[in-house]
């Protein structure tokens, strides 16, 4: 449909009062690839990440058995209810090559960007969620969403480039308002009322784009790149405006939740858990309502400051200061923190499995990659950094497996995700982290 | 001539319609000639070393600058109702403000900014606000009114863009506002839509330094008048320029030495100065930590979120009162017993409770004197359930003295630090192991001796005279000055030679919006430090000296980029630094 005819139709609509649009007119607002209104339309594929801090206690984390029905050592015992929905990836490495081993930074940066960072401030490349969002995020209101359970606006593992972190949602109330506030178009609403100001907003936006181009001319190379990034944001806004003019397809899985309670600041493990669960509910409903197809949930930071009631050392401090108990084969308090993280990972997977979608659940139509920053945090080790996947990506992924990576690059997990989501990349990662080999064992 | 009428009302009556914003160039050029004549007598419009300058930058507005700007233009209530969705800045050379010139704006963030823009715009034009925020009444509230829309868009746009809008842009926005007004039968809805566009414009969100040849200093560049107004305003007020400051830019007065002095002196007297001073010290002292700070409820049950919020406020009140209201020596902030007390804090300080905020002075003999002994410093540089001499010492070094403490090496052997035996009662005993371990000692000797002097205060900042029943030894030394207790540390810090240099460097960096270069900025920093000492370490004088310096207004234009290969600028041409008329 041309801009002219779309505009003419809309102007007609806008001149009316509250508009209830009949279905035939909606055909005007279908996107060009003609995603249909009919039932039986394909369920979209989604990609998610989940992250926890400070790795594992290998002796009580890594199962003895590989393949299906692997044993669950004490530190991952909380995963029992979701074992059939996940894959555990162990003995994969990240390689710093000539770069320094930057404490609590090198590991996660390589797993998410494929590149070893050179400094603690350095975030090279872009993270895989951003890469995948460029491929599958164009049909939804949000290309990509990030939320955390720490309540700290600085905690995010998603970035477009070194200077541009995707700011996470950190407050339940704010996240709720952003998702389900005024701009939310409920796909199951009886009436479709496009905001009559959308066309005007598009016109205003054209002027802003012109301003942006004019301003760019006066800048040096680096600032020009920043303005270009801003300009890309304007294009994305334009895309969102177009979406607002289309009636969303009904989605049975979409049930708008009630307004959540807001929570105080703090990193007490119980509070973090509560925040994680509220943010998870909101995030997954954003996915079920097709507000986003790429999502990042951040349970704890790399330098995790989670605290245990009555214990004076936060998680990170404990990893360095607590002695290894030879009988328990771990640092007991550190392991307590890791078990809390695994409980939350299990919660997250269960939450995905509890949202009915089509003949199955949301979990059947996602691929989630879970990662951390170290293998053994006490010594800042990055060899054998543990990872998980969850979900079946529309039946293309097998689950319930423990895979031994045999020392191969951990970037294979991210590469597998990219291939599953249709990113056309012959290989991914720099230097020793470069890979063109998916983790075939988990693919159907 | 609708546009002319609108502009007349905001005080620019004698400007011919020359097209775009450069209709003001004539008036400004006249003033420039005058400025040039003045400069010939006085050696330039700026004070201090004439060779110093800073790179022309494009800074993203910070969240607090955005909120303050919205508050100043549209009112506190609207600003408070809409959180500013700008990203947290990367701390660069000690300041978040110095990261504003490198941070990018992601698509997601711009989406959030648009959401904020729609919320702000709908409030500005609602029935409760339009009476005083829209400077005219339309002929009919149900239809377009180009004249009134022009007035609103020109006057509001000028404040948001911090310079007059190009005429073509005004015309376009008036057209869209009119079309929307007719479509929706609502004049104010049309205005709101135009306002949304201005609020997400790069001219609003990015504070761009526009260079122009400096007539006082051949071969060099200076900020154009509007950029200088913005730089002054964000520096001293943490907000965009007001109408008067923009008038001074329009007339060119701001580019003359006398004019700039008059303007800066007026700005220093304004109540908005407090916003600027607060913003600087919040940044300097890493007060963003308070946004997520919490204490272990079992260890410190009396310390709630409101206690910590009050602790932050207490320090800011102390700073403003000491430096601005009472115009005292900056160094005495580290020894002064004068502060403010609230009900929440009284419990932590163990002083009589009071309603609201009241001035309070700790008595002689109290261990509380100076900023280091305030709860804000003690609690934000500690663990959730215990104190940390290392974190406190590191903060003192890095935030107050601008020294760099190296990070711990990744391969450090932590086995010696494992849970020590229960016979070690105090942090001093537990930290002794660091001093005996060569890989730890280097850094811990830099931080711990001064951090241990604060061990009379627990992780929440409450006073204690023992730890686990053991007496506390709070003696130590700070770069050769030995002390016996926290009073001694405070005095050693007050008299530390790096104390004045640190604030001078950070404040200059804050003002010019980027990190300082110890090679390029050596001259201006030395000059400012000398003036600061000469002025008795008074911060208002330092702010004035920075704002009036040649270095503050002289810039190095950006290097032209290579032939354009970027996504957005298919029509853009290579940069022409001298041609400011294109902006």
PDB file of N, CA, C and O in Angstrom, chain B residues 489-539:
ATOM      1  N   UNK B 489      43.114  12.611  60.621  1.00  0.00           N
ATOM      2  CA  UNK B 489      42.953  12.309  59.191  1.00  0.00           C
ATOM      3  C   UNK B 489      42.266  13.480  58.484  1.00  0.00           C
ATOM      4  O   UNK B 489      42.686  13.897  57.391  1.00  0.00           O
ATOM      5  N   UNK B 490      41.227  14.015  59.110  1.00  0.00           N
ATOM      6  CA  UNK B 490      40.499  15.135  58.498  1.00  0.00           C
ATOM      7  C   UNK B 490      41.421  16.325  58.245  1.00  0.00           C
ATOM      8  O   UNK B 490      41.376  16.943  57.177  1.00  0.00           O
ATOM      9  N   UNK B 491      42.258  16.626  59.232  1.00  0.00           N
ATOM     10  CA  UNK B 491      43.171  17.762  59.079  1.00  0.00           C
ATOM     11  C   UNK B 491      44.212  17.450  58.003  1.00  0.00           C
ATOM     12  O   UNK B 491      44.545  18.297  57.162  1.00  0.00           O
ATOM     13  N   UNK B 492      44.718  16.212  58.005  1.00  0.00           N
ATOM     14  CA  UNK B 492      45.712  15.833  56.989  1.00  0.00           C
ATOM     15  C   UNK B 492      45.110  15.956  55.589  1.00  0.00           C
ATOM     16  O   UNK B 492      45.773  16.401  54.649  1.00  0.00           O
ATOM     17  N   UNK B 493      43.853  15.574  55.470  1.00  0.00           N
ATOM     18  CA  UNK B 493      43.192  15.683  54.164  1.00  0.00           C
ATOM     19  C   UNK B 493      42.966  17.154  53.806  1.00  0.00           C
ATOM     20  O   UNK B 493      43.201  17.572  52.664  1.00  0.00           O
ATOM     21  N   UNK B 494      42.517  17.922  54.771  1.00  0.00           N
ATOM     22  CA  UNK B 494      42.263  19.344  54.532  1.00  0.00           C
ATOM     23  C   UNK B 494      43.515  20.039  54.004  1.00  0.00           C
ATOM     24  O   UNK B 494      43.441  20.918  53.141  1.00  0.00           O
ATOM     25  N   UNK B 495      44.665  19.649  54.533  1.00  0.00           N
ATOM     26  CA  UNK B 495      45.906  20.324  54.149  1.00  0.00           C
ATOM     27  C   UNK B 495      46.673  19.596  53.051  1.00  0.00           C
ATOM     28  O   UNK B 495      47.798  19.948  52.730  1.00  0.00           O
ATOM     29  N   UNK B 496      46.062  18.569  52.479  1.00  0.00           N
ATOM     30  CA  UNK B 496      46.757  17.787  51.449  1.00  0.00           C
ATOM     31  C   UNK B 496      46.901  18.633  50.175  1.00  0.00           C
ATOM     32  O   UNK B 496      45.929  19.228  49.711  1.00  0.00           O
ATOM     33  N   UNK B 497      48.101  18.664  49.596  1.00  0.00           N
ATOM     34  CA  UNK B 497      48.292  19.520  48.422  1.00  0.00           C
ATOM     35  C   UNK B 497      47.441  19.120  47.215  1.00  0.00           C
ATOM     36  O   UNK B 497      47.195  19.940  46.330  1.00  0.00           O
ATOM     37  N   UNK B 498      47.001  17.865  47.168  1.00  0.00           N
ATOM     38  CA  UNK B 498      46.188  17.435  46.025  1.00  0.00           C
ATOM     39  C   UNK B 498      44.721  17.852  46.151  1.00  0.00           C
ATOM     40  O   UNK B 498      43.965  17.767  45.189  1.00  0.00           O
ATOM     41  N   UNK B 499      44.320  18.262  47.333  1.00  0.00           N
ATOM     42  CA  UNK B 499      42.906  18.574  47.538  1.00  0.00           C
ATOM     43  C   UNK B 499      42.434  19.712  46.624  1.00  0.00           C
ATOM     44  O   UNK B 499      41.439  19.553  45.896  1.00  0.00           O
ATOM     45  N   UNK B 500      43.145  20.855  46.623  1.00  0.00           N
ATOM     46  CA  UNK B 500      42.704  21.923  45.714  1.00  0.00           C
ATOM     47  C   UNK B 500      42.881  21.557  44.242  1.00  0.00           C
ATOM     48  O   UNK B 500      42.015  21.863  43.419  1.00  0.00           O
ATOM     49  N   UNK B 501      43.995  20.891  43.895  1.00  0.00           N
ATOM     50  CA  UNK B 501      44.193  20.536  42.472  1.00  0.00           C
ATOM     51  C   UNK B 501      43.069  19.656  41.995  1.00  0.00           C
ATOM     52  O   UNK B 501      42.590  19.772  40.868  1.00  0.00           O
ATOM     53  N   UNK B 502      42.640  18.746  42.861  1.00  0.00           N
ATOM     54  CA  UNK B 502      41.615  17.779  42.449  1.00  0.00           C
ATOM     55  C   UNK B 502      40.314  18.484  42.105  1.00  0.00           C
ATOM     56  O   UNK B 502      39.734  18.251  41.043  1.00  0.00           O
ATOM     57  N   UNK B 503      39.870  19.356  42.972  1.00  0.00           N
ATOM     58  CA  UNK B 503      38.579  19.999  42.671  1.00  0.00           C
ATOM     59  C   UNK B 503      38.698  20.939  41.473  1.00  0.00           C
ATOM     60  O   UNK B 503      37.768  21.048  40.669  1.00  0.00           O
ATOM     61  N   UNK B 504      39.862  21.569  41.338  1.00  0.00           N
ATOM     62  CA  UNK B 504      40.054  22.453  40.173  1.00  0.00           C
ATOM     63  C   UNK B 504      39.952  21.627  38.882  1.00  0.00           C
ATOM     64  O   UNK B 504      39.228  21.988  37.952  1.00  0.00           O
ATOM     65  N   UNK B 505      40.670  20.493  38.857  1.00  0.00           N
ATOM     66  CA  UNK B 505      40.665  19.678  37.635  1.00  0.00           C
ATOM     67  C   UNK B 505      39.278  19.134  37.326  1.00  0.00           C
ATOM     68  O   UNK B 505      38.820  19.167  36.189  1.00  0.00           O
ATOM     69  N   UNK B 506      38.617  18.638  38.361  1.00  0.00           N
ATOM     70  CA  UNK B 506      37.301  18.042  38.135  1.00  0.00           C
ATOM     71  C   UNK B 506      36.273  19.115  37.733  1.00  0.00           C
ATOM     72  O   UNK B 506      35.413  18.888  36.890  1.00  0.00           O
ATOM     73  N   UNK B 507      36.368  20.271  38.344  1.00  0.00           N
ATOM     74  CA  UNK B 507      35.383  21.302  38.045  1.00  0.00           C
ATOM     75  C   UNK B 507      35.585  21.850  36.630  1.00  0.00           C
ATOM     76  O   UNK B 507      34.615  22.125  35.920  1.00  0.00           O
ATOM     77  N   UNK B 508      36.821  21.959  36.217  1.00  0.00           N
ATOM     78  CA  UNK B 508      37.080  22.408  34.847  1.00  0.00           C
ATOM     79  C   UNK B 508      36.560  21.353  33.858  1.00  0.00           C
ATOM     80  O   UNK B 508      35.904  21.672  32.860  1.00  0.00           O
ATOM     81  N   UNK B 509      36.829  20.095  34.158  1.00  0.00           N
ATOM     82  CA  UNK B 509      36.353  19.000  33.318  1.00  0.00           C
ATOM     83  C   UNK B 509      34.825  19.001  33.237  1.00  0.00           C
ATOM     84  O   UNK B 509      34.234  18.835  32.166  1.00  0.00           O
ATOM     85  N   UNK B 510      34.189  19.213  34.373  1.00  0.00           N
ATOM     86  CA  UNK B 510      32.719  19.283  34.434  1.00  0.00           C
ATOM     87  C   UNK B 510      32.217  20.433  33.550  1.00  0.00           C
ATOM     88  O   UNK B 510      31.233  20.295  32.827  1.00  0.00           O
ATOM     89  N   UNK B 511      32.932  21.546  33.607  1.00  0.00           N
ATOM     90  CA  UNK B 511      32.499  22.733  32.857  1.00  0.00           C
ATOM     91  C   UNK B 511      32.616  22.573  31.355  1.00  0.00           C
ATOM     92  O   UNK B 511      31.712  22.935  30.615  1.00  0.00           O
ATOM     93  N   UNK B 512      33.725  21.995  30.906  1.00  0.00           N
ATOM     94  CA  UNK B 512      33.928  21.893  29.458  1.00  0.00           C
ATOM     95  C   UNK B 512      33.393  20.569  28.908  1.00  0.00           C
ATOM     96  O   UNK B 512      33.434  20.319  27.708  1.00  0.00           O
ATOM     97  N   UNK B 513      32.912  19.710  29.808  1.00  0.00           N
ATOM     98  CA  UNK B 513      32.165  18.530  29.362  1.00  0.00           C
ATOM     99  C   UNK B 513      33.000  17.382  28.849  1.00  0.00           C
ATOM    100  O   UNK B 513      32.537  16.595  28.025  1.00  0.00           O
ATOM    101  N   UNK B 514      34.221  17.256  29.318  1.00  0.00           N
ATOM    102  CA  UNK B 514      35.039  16.113  28.898  1.00  0.00           C
ATOM    103  C   UNK B 514      36.236  15.993  29.799  1.00  0.00           C
ATOM    104  O   UNK B 514      36.516  16.884  30.607  1.00  0.00           O
ATOM    105  N   UNK B 515      36.960  14.888  29.682  1.00  0.00           N
ATOM    106  CA  UNK B 515      38.119  14.703  30.559  1.00  0.00           C
ATOM    107  C   UNK B 515      39.205  15.736  30.274  1.00  0.00           C
ATOM    108  O   UNK B 515      39.311  16.216  29.141  1.00  0.00           O
ATOM    109  N   UNK B 516      39.982  16.074  31.299  1.00  0.00           N
ATOM    110  CA  UNK B 516      41.087  17.005  31.068  1.00  0.00           C
ATOM    111  C   UNK B 516      42.285  16.236  30.527  1.00  0.00           C
ATOM    112  O   UNK B 516      42.414  15.035  30.735  1.00  0.00           O
ATOM    113  N   UNK B 517      43.110  16.951  29.814  1.00  0.00           N
ATOM    114  CA  UNK B 517      44.347  16.358  29.308  1.00  0.00           C
ATOM    115  C   UNK B 517      45.491  17.005  30.069  1.00  0.00           C
ATOM    116  O   UNK B 517      45.626  18.222  30.056  1.00  0.00           O
ATOM    117  N   UNK B 518      46.276  16.176  30.733  1.00  0.00           N
ATOM    118  CA  UNK B 518      47.325  16.748  31.574  1.00  0.00           C
ATOM    119  C   UNK B 518      48.412  17.406  30.739  1.00  0.00           C
ATOM    120  O   UNK B 518      49.203  18.182  31.252  1.00  0.00           O
ATOM    121  N   UNK B 519      48.458  17.139  29.462  1.00  0.00           N
ATOM    122  CA  UNK B 519      49.434  17.857  28.652  1.00  0.00           C
ATOM    123  C   UNK B 519      48.805  19.135  28.082  1.00  0.00           C
ATOM    124  O   UNK B 519      49.302  20.234  28.300  1.00  0.00           O
ATOM    125  N   UNK B 520      47.689  19.014  27.415  1.00  0.00           N
ATOM    126  CA  UNK B 520      47.095  20.189  26.764  1.00  0.00           C
ATOM    127  C   UNK B 520      46.532  21.189  27.771  1.00  0.00           C
ATOM    128  O   UNK B 520      46.481  22.385  27.514  1.00  0.00           O
ATOM    129  N   UNK B 521      46.023  20.692  28.891  1.00  0.00           N
ATOM    130  CA  UNK B 521      45.335  21.591  29.824  1.00  0.00           C
ATOM    131  C   UNK B 521      46.215  22.035  30.984  1.00  0.00           C
ATOM    132  O   UNK B 521      45.733  22.648  31.934  1.00  0.00           O
ATOM    133  N   UNK B 522      47.483  21.708  30.907  1.00  0.00           N
ATOM    134  CA  UNK B 522      48.376  22.026  32.028  1.00  0.00           C
ATOM    135  C   UNK B 522      48.328  23.504  32.401  1.00  0.00           C
ATOM    136  O   UNK B 522      48.182  23.879  33.554  1.00  0.00           O
ATOM    137  N   UNK B 523      48.386  24.348  31.380  1.00  0.00           N
ATOM    138  CA  UNK B 523      48.442  25.802  31.636  1.00  0.00           C
ATOM    139  C   UNK B 523      47.184  26.319  32.325  1.00  0.00           C
ATOM    140  O   UNK B 523      47.257  27.025  33.323  1.00  0.00           O
ATOM    141  N   UNK B 524      46.048  25.959  31.773  1.00  0.00           N
ATOM    142  CA  UNK B 524      44.803  26.486  32.334  1.00  0.00           C
ATOM    143  C   UNK B 524      44.574  25.923  33.743  1.00  0.00           C
ATOM    144  O   UNK B 524      44.127  26.636  34.647  1.00  0.00           O
ATOM    145  N   UNK B 525      44.941  24.661  33.944  1.00  0.00           N
ATOM    146  CA  UNK B 525      44.729  24.082  35.273  1.00  0.00           C
ATOM    147  C   UNK B 525      45.644  24.737  36.307  1.00  0.00           C
ATOM    148  O   UNK B 525      45.239  25.014  37.442  1.00  0.00           O
ATOM    149  N   UNK B 526      46.860  25.023  35.891  1.00  0.00           N
ATOM    150  CA  UNK B 526      47.787  25.690  36.811  1.00  0.00           C
ATOM    151  C   UNK B 526      47.278  27.097  37.141  1.00  0.00           C
ATOM    152  O   UNK B 526      47.305  27.543  38.294  1.00  0.00           O
ATOM    153  N   UNK B 527      46.778  27.763  36.117  1.00  0.00           N
ATOM    154  CA  UNK B 527      46.243  29.108  36.316  1.00  0.00           C
ATOM    155  C   UNK B 527      45.048  29.086  37.274  1.00  0.00           C
ATOM    156  O   UNK B 527      44.954  29.881  38.207  1.00  0.00           O
ATOM    157  N   UNK B 528      44.151  28.160  37.033  1.00  0.00           N
ATOM    158  CA  UNK B 528      42.945  28.092  37.870  1.00  0.00           C
ATOM    159  C   UNK B 528      43.297  27.750  39.314  1.00  0.00           C
ATOM    160  O   UNK B 528      42.711  28.290  40.262  1.00  0.00           O
ATOM    161  N   UNK B 529      44.263  26.865  39.476  1.00  0.00           N
ATOM    162  CA  UNK B 529      44.657  26.495  40.841  1.00  0.00           C
ATOM    163  C   UNK B 529      45.261  27.708  41.557  1.00  0.00           C
ATOM    164  O   UNK B 529      44.954  27.980  42.724  1.00  0.00           O
ATOM    165  N   UNK B 530      46.079  28.423  40.842  1.00  0.00           N
ATOM    166  CA  UNK B 530      46.697  29.609  41.432  1.00  0.00           C
ATOM    167  C   UNK B 530      45.623  30.621  41.853  1.00  0.00           C
ATOM    168  O   UNK B 530      45.665  31.183  42.948  1.00  0.00           O
ATOM    169  N   UNK B 531      44.661  30.814  40.988  1.00  0.00           N
ATOM    170  CA  UNK B 531      43.577  31.753  41.310  1.00  0.00           C
ATOM    171  C   UNK B 531      42.762  31.257  42.500  1.00  0.00           C
ATOM    172  O   UNK B 531      42.349  32.034  43.360  1.00  0.00           O
ATOM    173  N   UNK B 532      42.518  29.958  42.516  1.00  0.00           N
ATOM    174  CA  UNK B 532      41.718  29.345  43.592  1.00  0.00           C
ATOM    175  C   UNK B 532      42.400  29.582  44.940  1.00  0.00           C
ATOM    176  O   UNK B 532      41.763  29.977  45.929  1.00  0.00           O
ATOM    177  N   UNK B 533      43.705  29.384  44.959  1.00  0.00           N
ATOM    178  CA  UNK B 533      44.451  29.601  46.206  1.00  0.00           C
ATOM    179  C   UNK B 533      44.407  31.081  46.582  1.00  0.00           C
ATOM    180  O   UNK B 533      44.153  31.452  47.719  1.00  0.00           O
ATOM    181  N   UNK B 534      44.618  31.922  45.559  1.00  0.00           N
ATOM    182  CA  UNK B 534      44.597  33.361  45.793  1.00  0.00           C
ATOM    183  C   UNK B 534      43.236  33.819  46.328  1.00  0.00           C
ATOM    184  O   UNK B 534      43.127  34.721  47.141  1.00  0.00           O
ATOM    185  N   UNK B 535      42.176  33.160  45.868  1.00  0.00           N
ATOM    186  CA  UNK B 535      40.824  33.521  46.301  1.00  0.00           C
ATOM    187  C   UNK B 535      40.431  32.837  47.604  1.00  0.00           C
ATOM    188  O   UNK B 535      39.237  32.807  47.949  1.00  0.00           O
ATOM    189  N   UNK B 536      41.374  32.257  48.284  1.00  0.00           N
ATOM    190  CA  UNK B 536      41.069  31.646  49.583  1.00  0.00           C
ATOM    191  C   UNK B 536      40.256  30.370  49.463  1.00  0.00           C
ATOM    192  O   UNK B 536      39.460  30.057  50.347  1.00  0.00           O
ATOM    193  N   UNK B 537      40.457  29.630  48.377  1.00  0.00           N
ATOM    194  CA  UNK B 537      39.796  28.329  48.175  1.00  0.00           C
ATOM    195  C   UNK B 537      38.277  28.477  48.189  1.00  0.00           C
ATOM    196  O   UNK B 537      37.577  27.617  48.731  1.00  0.00           O
ATOM    197  N   UNK B 538      37.782  29.581  47.612  1.00  0.00           N
ATOM    198  CA  UNK B 538      36.334  29.785  47.568  1.00  0.00           C
ATOM    199  C   UNK B 538      35.797  29.223  46.246  1.00  0.00           C
ATOM    200  O   UNK B 538      36.274  29.607  45.156  1.00  0.00           O
ATOM    201  N   UNK B 539      34.803  28.349  46.339  1.00  0.00           N
ATOM    202  CA  UNK B 539      34.281  27.688  45.144  1.00  0.00           C
ATOM    203  C   UNK B 539      33.525  28.644  44.210  1.00  0.00           C
ATOM    204  O   UNK B 539      33.678  28.542  42.992  1.00  0.00           O
TER     205      UNK B 539
END
